[in-house]
CSV table of C-alpha atoms and ligand atoms in Angstrom, one decimal:
chain,number,residue,atom,x,y,z
A,15,MET,CA,70.7,83.4,99.5
A,16,SER,CA,69.6,85.5,102.4
A,17,SER,CA,70.6,89.2,102.2
A,18,ARG,CA,72.9,88.6,105.2
A,19,ALA,CA,74.7,85.8,103.4
A,20,ALA,CA,75.0,87.9,100.3
A,21,LEU,CA,76.5,90.7,102.3
A,22,ILE,CA,79.1,88.3,103.8
A,23,VAL,CA,80.0,87.1,100.3
A,24,VAL,CA,80.4,90.7,99.1
A,25,LEU,CA,82.5,91.5,102.1
A,26,LEU,CA,84.7,88.5,101.5
A,27,ILE,CA,85.2,89.5,97.8
A,28,LEU,CA,86.0,93.0,98.9
A,29,THR,CA,88.5,91.8,101.5
A,30,SER,CA,90.3,89.6,99.0
A,31,LEU,CA,90.4,92.5,96.5
A,32,THR,CA,91.8,94.9,99.0
A,33,PHE,CA,94.5,92.7,100.5
A,34,ALA,CA,95.6,90.3,97.8
A,35,THR,CA,98.5,91.6,95.8
A,36,GLU,CA,97.5,91.7,92.1
A,37,GLN,CA,99.9,90.7,89.4
A,38,SER,CA,101.3,93.3,87.0
A,39,LEU,CA,102.8,91.7,83.9
A,40,ARG,CA,105.3,94.3,82.8
A,41,PRO,CA,109.1,94.7,83.2
A,42,GLY,CA,109.5,95.7,86.9
A,43,GLY,CA,106.2,94.1,87.7
A,44,VAL,CA,105.1,90.8,89.4
A,45,ALA,CA,103.6,87.7,88.0
A,46,ILE,CA,101.5,85.3,90.2
A,47,VAL,CA,101.7,81.8,88.7
A,48,ASP,CA,99.5,79.0,89.8
A,49,LEU,CA,101.6,75.9,90.7
A,50,GLY,CA,98.8,73.5,91.6
A,51,ASN,CA,96.8,72.3,94.6
A,52,SER,CA,98.4,73.1,98.0
A,53,ASP,CA,97.5,69.6,99.3
A,54,GLU,CA,100.5,68.6,97.2
A,55,PRO,CA,104.1,69.1,98.4
A,56,VAL,CA,105.4,72.6,97.6
A,57,PRO,CA,106.8,72.7,94.0
A,58,GLU,CA,110.2,74.2,93.3
A,59,ALA,CA,110.2,77.1,90.9
A,60,THR,CA,113.1,79.2,89.5
A,61,LEU,CA,113.7,82.1,87.0
A,62,ASP,CA,117.2,82.3,85.4
A,63,GLY,CA,118.3,79.8,88.1
A,64,ASN,CA,117.1,82.0,91.0
A,65,PRO,CA,114.6,80.4,93.4
A,66,LEU,CA,111.1,82.0,93.4
A,67,LEU,CA,108.9,82.8,96.3
A,68,VAL,CA,106.1,80.2,96.6
A,69,MET,CA,103.2,80.7,98.9
A,70,ARG,CA,99.7,79.4,99.6
A,71,ARG,CA,96.8,81.3,98.2
A,72,ASP,CA,93.2,80.0,98.2
A,73,GLU,CA,94.2,76.3,98.6
A,74,ARG,CA,96.7,76.7,95.7
A,75,TRP,CA,100.5,77.1,95.5
A,76,VAL,CA,101.4,80.3,93.7
A,77,ALA,CA,104.9,81.6,92.7
A,78,VAL,CA,105.2,85.3,93.1
A,79,VAL,CA,107.7,86.2,90.4
A,80,GLY,CA,109.7,89.4,90.1
A,81,ILE,CA,109.9,90.4,86.4
A,82,PRO,CA,113.3,92.0,85.8
A,83,LEU,CA,113.2,95.7,84.5
A,84,ASP,CA,115.3,94.8,81.4
A,85,THR,CA,112.9,92.0,80.3
A,86,GLU,CA,111.8,92.2,76.6
A,87,PRO,CA,108.0,92.1,76.1
A,88,GLY,CA,106.8,88.6,75.1
A,89,SER,CA,107.2,85.2,76.7
A,90,LEU,CA,109.3,84.8,79.9
A,91,GLY,CA,109.8,81.2,80.9
A,92,ILE,CA,110.0,80.1,84.5
A,93,ASN,CA,111.0,76.6,85.5
A,94,VAL,CA,108.5,74.7,87.6
A,95,ALA,CA,109.7,71.3,88.8
A,96,GLY,CA,111.7,70.8,85.6
A,97,LYS,CA,109.0,72.1,83.2
A,98,VAL,CA,108.9,75.5,81.6
A,99,SER,CA,105.8,77.7,82.3
A,100,ASN,CA,105.5,80.9,80.3
A,101,ILE,CA,104.5,84.4,81.5
A,102,GLN,CA,103.4,86.9,78.9
A,103,VAL,CA,105.1,90.2,79.6
A,104,SER,CA,103.5,93.3,78.2
A,105,GLU,CA,105.3,96.4,76.9
A,106,HIS,CA,105.6,99.3,79.4
A,107,ALA,CA,107.2,102.7,78.7
A,108,TYR,CA,108.7,104.1,81.9
A,109,ARG,CA,109.2,107.8,81.9
A,110,GLU,CA,112.5,109.5,81.2
A,111,GLN,CA,114.0,111.7,83.9
A,112,ARG,CA,116.7,114.2,82.8
A,113,LEU,CA,118.6,115.9,85.6
A,114,SER,CA,121.3,118.5,85.2
A,115,VAL,CA,123.6,118.5,88.2
A,116,GLU,CA,126.3,121.0,88.9
A,117,ASN,CA,128.1,119.0,91.4
A,118,GLU,CA,130.3,116.8,89.3
A,119,SER,CA,130.7,114.2,92.1
A,120,PHE,CA,127.1,113.2,91.3
A,121,VAL,CA,128.1,112.2,87.8
A,122,THR,CA,131.8,111.1,87.9
A,123,GLN,CA,133.5,109.1,90.5
A,124,THR,CA,137.2,108.8,91.4
A,125,GLU,CA,139.0,105.5,91.3
A,126,GLU,CA,138.8,105.3,95.1
A,127,GLN,CA,135.1,106.0,95.1
A,128,LEU,CA,134.6,103.3,92.5
A,129,ASP,CA,136.4,100.8,94.7
A,130,ARG,CA,134.1,101.8,97.6
A,131,ILE,CA,131.0,101.5,95.4
A,132,TRP,CA,132.1,98.1,94.2
A,133,GLY,CA,132.5,96.8,97.7
A,134,GLU,CA,129.1,98.1,98.7
A,135,ARG,CA,127.5,96.6,95.7
A,136,LYS,CA,128.6,93.2,96.9
A,137,ILE,CA,127.1,93.7,100.3
A,138,ILE,CA,123.8,94.9,98.8
A,139,ASP,CA,123.6,92.1,96.2
A,140,ALA,CA,124.3,89.5,98.8
A,141,ALA,CA,121.3,90.7,100.9
A,142,LEU,CA,119.1,90.9,97.7
A,143,THR,CA,119.9,87.4,96.5
A,144,HIS,CA,119.9,85.5,99.8
A,145,PHE,CA,117.1,82.9,99.9
A,146,ARG,CA,115.9,82.4,103.4
A,147,ASN,CA,113.6,79.4,103.0
A,148,ILE,CA,110.8,80.1,105.5
A,149,PRO,CA,107.0,79.9,104.9
A,150,VAL,CA,105.7,83.2,103.6
A,151,ALA,CA,102.0,84.0,104.3
A,152,GLY,CA,101.7,87.0,101.9
A,153,VAL,CA,103.5,89.9,100.3
A,154,SER,CA,101.4,92.9,101.1
A,155,LEU,CA,103.2,95.8,102.8
A,156,ALA,CA,102.2,98.7,105.0
A,157,ALA,CA,103.6,102.1,104.0
A,158,PRO,CA,107.0,102.7,105.7
A,159,ILE,CA,106.1,106.4,106.1
A,160,GLU,CA,102.9,108.4,105.5
A,161,GLY,CA,104.2,110.8,102.8
A,162,ALA,CA,103.2,111.1,99.2
A,163,GLN,CA,104.2,108.1,97.1
A,164,SER,CA,105.7,109.1,93.8
A,165,ALA,CA,105.4,107.0,90.6
A,166,SER,CA,109.2,107.2,90.3
A,167,PHE,CA,109.9,103.5,89.9
A,168,GLY,CA,111.5,102.6,86.6
A,169,TYR,CA,112.5,106.1,85.6
A,170,ARG,CA,115.1,106.0,82.8
A,171,ARG,CA,117.6,108.5,84.2
A,172,PHE,CA,120.1,110.8,82.6
A,173,PHE,CA,122.4,113.0,84.6
A,174,ASN,CA,123.9,115.8,82.5
A,175,ASP,CA,122.7,113.7,79.5
A,176,GLN,CA,124.7,110.7,80.6
A,177,PRO,CA,122.6,107.5,80.9
A,178,ARG,CA,122.3,106.1,84.4
A,179,SER,CA,120.8,102.8,85.6
A,180,PRO,CA,117.0,103.1,85.9
A,181,HIS,CA,115.5,104.2,89.2
A,182,LYS,CA,114.9,100.9,91.1
A,183,GLY,CA,112.6,102.1,93.9
A,184,MET,CA,109.8,104.5,94.9
A,185,ASP,CA,110.7,107.9,96.4
A,186,ILE,CA,108.4,108.9,99.2
A,187,SER,CA,108.2,112.4,100.6
A,188,GLY,CA,109.2,112.7,104.2
A,189,ASN,CA,110.8,115.1,106.7
A,190,ASN,CA,114.2,114.9,108.2
A,191,GLY,CA,114.0,112.7,111.3
A,192,GLU,CA,110.6,111.2,110.6
A,193,PRO,CA,110.5,107.6,111.8
A,194,VAL,CA,110.5,104.8,109.1
A,195,SER,CA,108.7,101.6,110.0
A,196,ALA,CA,109.1,98.0,108.9
A,197,PRO,CA,106.2,97.3,106.4
A,198,ARG,CA,106.1,93.6,107.3
A,199,ASP,CA,107.8,91.2,109.7
A,200,GLY,CA,111.3,90.2,108.7
A,201,VAL,CA,115.0,90.1,109.6
A,202,VAL,CA,117.5,92.9,109.0
A,203,ALA,CA,119.7,91.5,106.2
A,204,ALA,CA,122.2,94.3,106.0
A,205,ILE,CA,122.8,97.9,107.1
A,206,GLY,CA,125.5,100.4,105.9
A,207,ASP,CA,126.5,103.9,105.0
A,208,PHE,CA,126.8,103.6,101.3
A,209,PHE,CA,128.1,106.1,98.7
A,210,PHE,CA,125.0,106.5,96.6
A,211,ASN,CA,122.3,105.2,99.0
A,212,GLY,CA,123.6,106.8,102.2
A,213,ASN,CA,122.5,105.1,105.4
A,214,THR,CA,120.6,102.0,104.3
A,215,VAL,CA,118.6,99.2,105.8
A,216,LEU,CA,117.7,96.0,104.0
A,217,ILE,CA,115.0,93.7,105.4
A,218,ASP,CA,114.6,90.1,104.4
A,219,HIS,CA,110.9,89.0,104.6
A,220,GLY,CA,111.7,85.4,103.5
A,221,GLN,CA,112.1,83.5,100.2
A,222,GLY,CA,114.0,86.3,98.5
A,223,PHE,CA,111.4,89.0,99.3
A,224,VAL,CA,113.6,91.9,100.4
A,225,THR,CA,112.8,95.6,101.1
A,226,MET,CA,115.3,98.5,101.1
A,227,TYR,CA,115.4,101.9,102.8
A,228,CYS,CA,117.9,104.5,101.7
A,229,HIS,CA,119.2,108.0,102.6
A,230,LEU,CA,118.2,107.6,106.3
A,231,SER,CA,119.5,110.2,108.8
A,232,GLU,CA,119.8,107.4,111.4
A,233,ILE,CA,119.6,103.6,111.5
A,234,THR,CA,118.0,102.2,114.7
A,235,VAL,CA,118.4,98.4,114.0
A,236,GLU,CA,121.2,96.0,113.8
A,237,LYS,CA,122.1,93.3,111.2
A,238,GLY,CA,120.4,90.0,112.1
A,239,GLN,CA,117.7,91.7,114.2
A,240,GLN,CA,114.1,90.5,113.9
A,241,VAL,CA,111.6,93.3,113.2
A,242,SER,CA,107.8,93.4,113.3
A,243,THR,CA,105.4,95.4,111.1
A,244,GLY,CA,105.3,99.0,112.3
A,245,GLU,CA,108.6,98.8,114.3
A,246,THR,CA,110.9,101.8,113.7
A,247,ILE,CA,114.1,100.9,111.7
A,248,GLY,CA,115.5,104.4,111.2
A,249,THR,CA,114.6,108.0,110.4
A,250,VAL,CA,114.2,109.8,107.1
A,251,GLY,CA,117.2,111.8,105.9
A,252,ALA,CA,119.3,113.0,103.0
A,253,THR,CA,122.4,110.9,103.3
A,254,GLY,CA,124.2,109.6,100.2
A,255,ARG,CA,123.9,111.3,96.7
A,256,VAL,CA,120.6,113.1,97.1
A,257,THR,CA,119.4,116.7,96.9
A,258,GLY,CA,117.0,116.7,99.8
A,259,PRO,CA,115.4,114.5,102.5
A,260,HIS,CA,113.1,111.7,101.3
A,261,LEU,CA,112.8,107.9,101.6
A,262,HIS,CA,113.9,105.7,98.7
A,263,PHE,CA,111.9,102.5,99.2
A,264,GLY,CA,112.9,99.5,97.2
A,265,THR,CA,111.2,96.0,96.9
A,266,TYR,CA,112.9,93.0,95.5
A,267,LEU,CA,111.8,89.4,94.5
A,268,ASN,CA,114.2,86.7,93.2
A,269,GLY,CA,117.0,89.3,93.3
A,270,THR,CA,115.3,91.7,90.9
A,271,ALA,CA,113.8,95.2,91.6
A,272,VAL,CA,110.0,95.4,91.3
A,273,ASP,CA,107.6,98.3,91.7
A,274,PRO,CA,106.8,98.8,95.4
A,275,ALA,CA,103.4,100.2,94.5
A,276,ILE,CA,102.3,96.6,93.7
A,277,PHE,CA,102.6,95.5,97.4
A,278,LEU,CA,101.4,98.6,99.2
A,279,ASN,CA,97.9,98.3,100.7
B,318,LIG,ZN1,115.1,107.0,94.8
């Protein structure tokens, strides 16, 4: 092989390493499952009855599977064209986060607030579980803002010693009013001013791959709007139940929250 050809091979390997999303076989991680040659028709794959994202990679069909945060370590079966294919999920200890909050409204909600939260949950879940069946070319994401990306996904949270649901996104530092951009092309699936999440945008990138942006000071897109990578969707803020401005960035596959760090280039 000439040195020039060798250099091209090295560059190709580096390119695929840099831009191909790697699997991470832990609760809250992502499995990439080979489904056969992409000359064949696209196979149907599901987990717990939810359709999975299937895309082409290197002449193969692969399912990109979100592993739910509450998955027990061991075998997790996905259904591929009627047959079970097993993923081996490893153990992962997410950190505990204990917060003491003086403002009781962070911890306890009134009946009226619970009604509101329930209604909002339905809007959010509908956006997260909607399967828009379009071809998906990849799942890599650009950072929505430039700030420091915390390893806060999966934190097991306690507010005043009361257990809360785990932290299902990544908190990124940002300044009030800083523009937040779409990390990949998509369609705005939902917007709203929600009790916990504040001003929120959800973007549907196809086949159940959905990203979420919370605590925005302003939303600059509308539901149903097409957005392109880099387009501003809102601005960083501190709306909802937060103590200061930052961006809560969530990424979802097959209706389940997975670690955004997996997709960021
Ligand atoms: Zn957060």
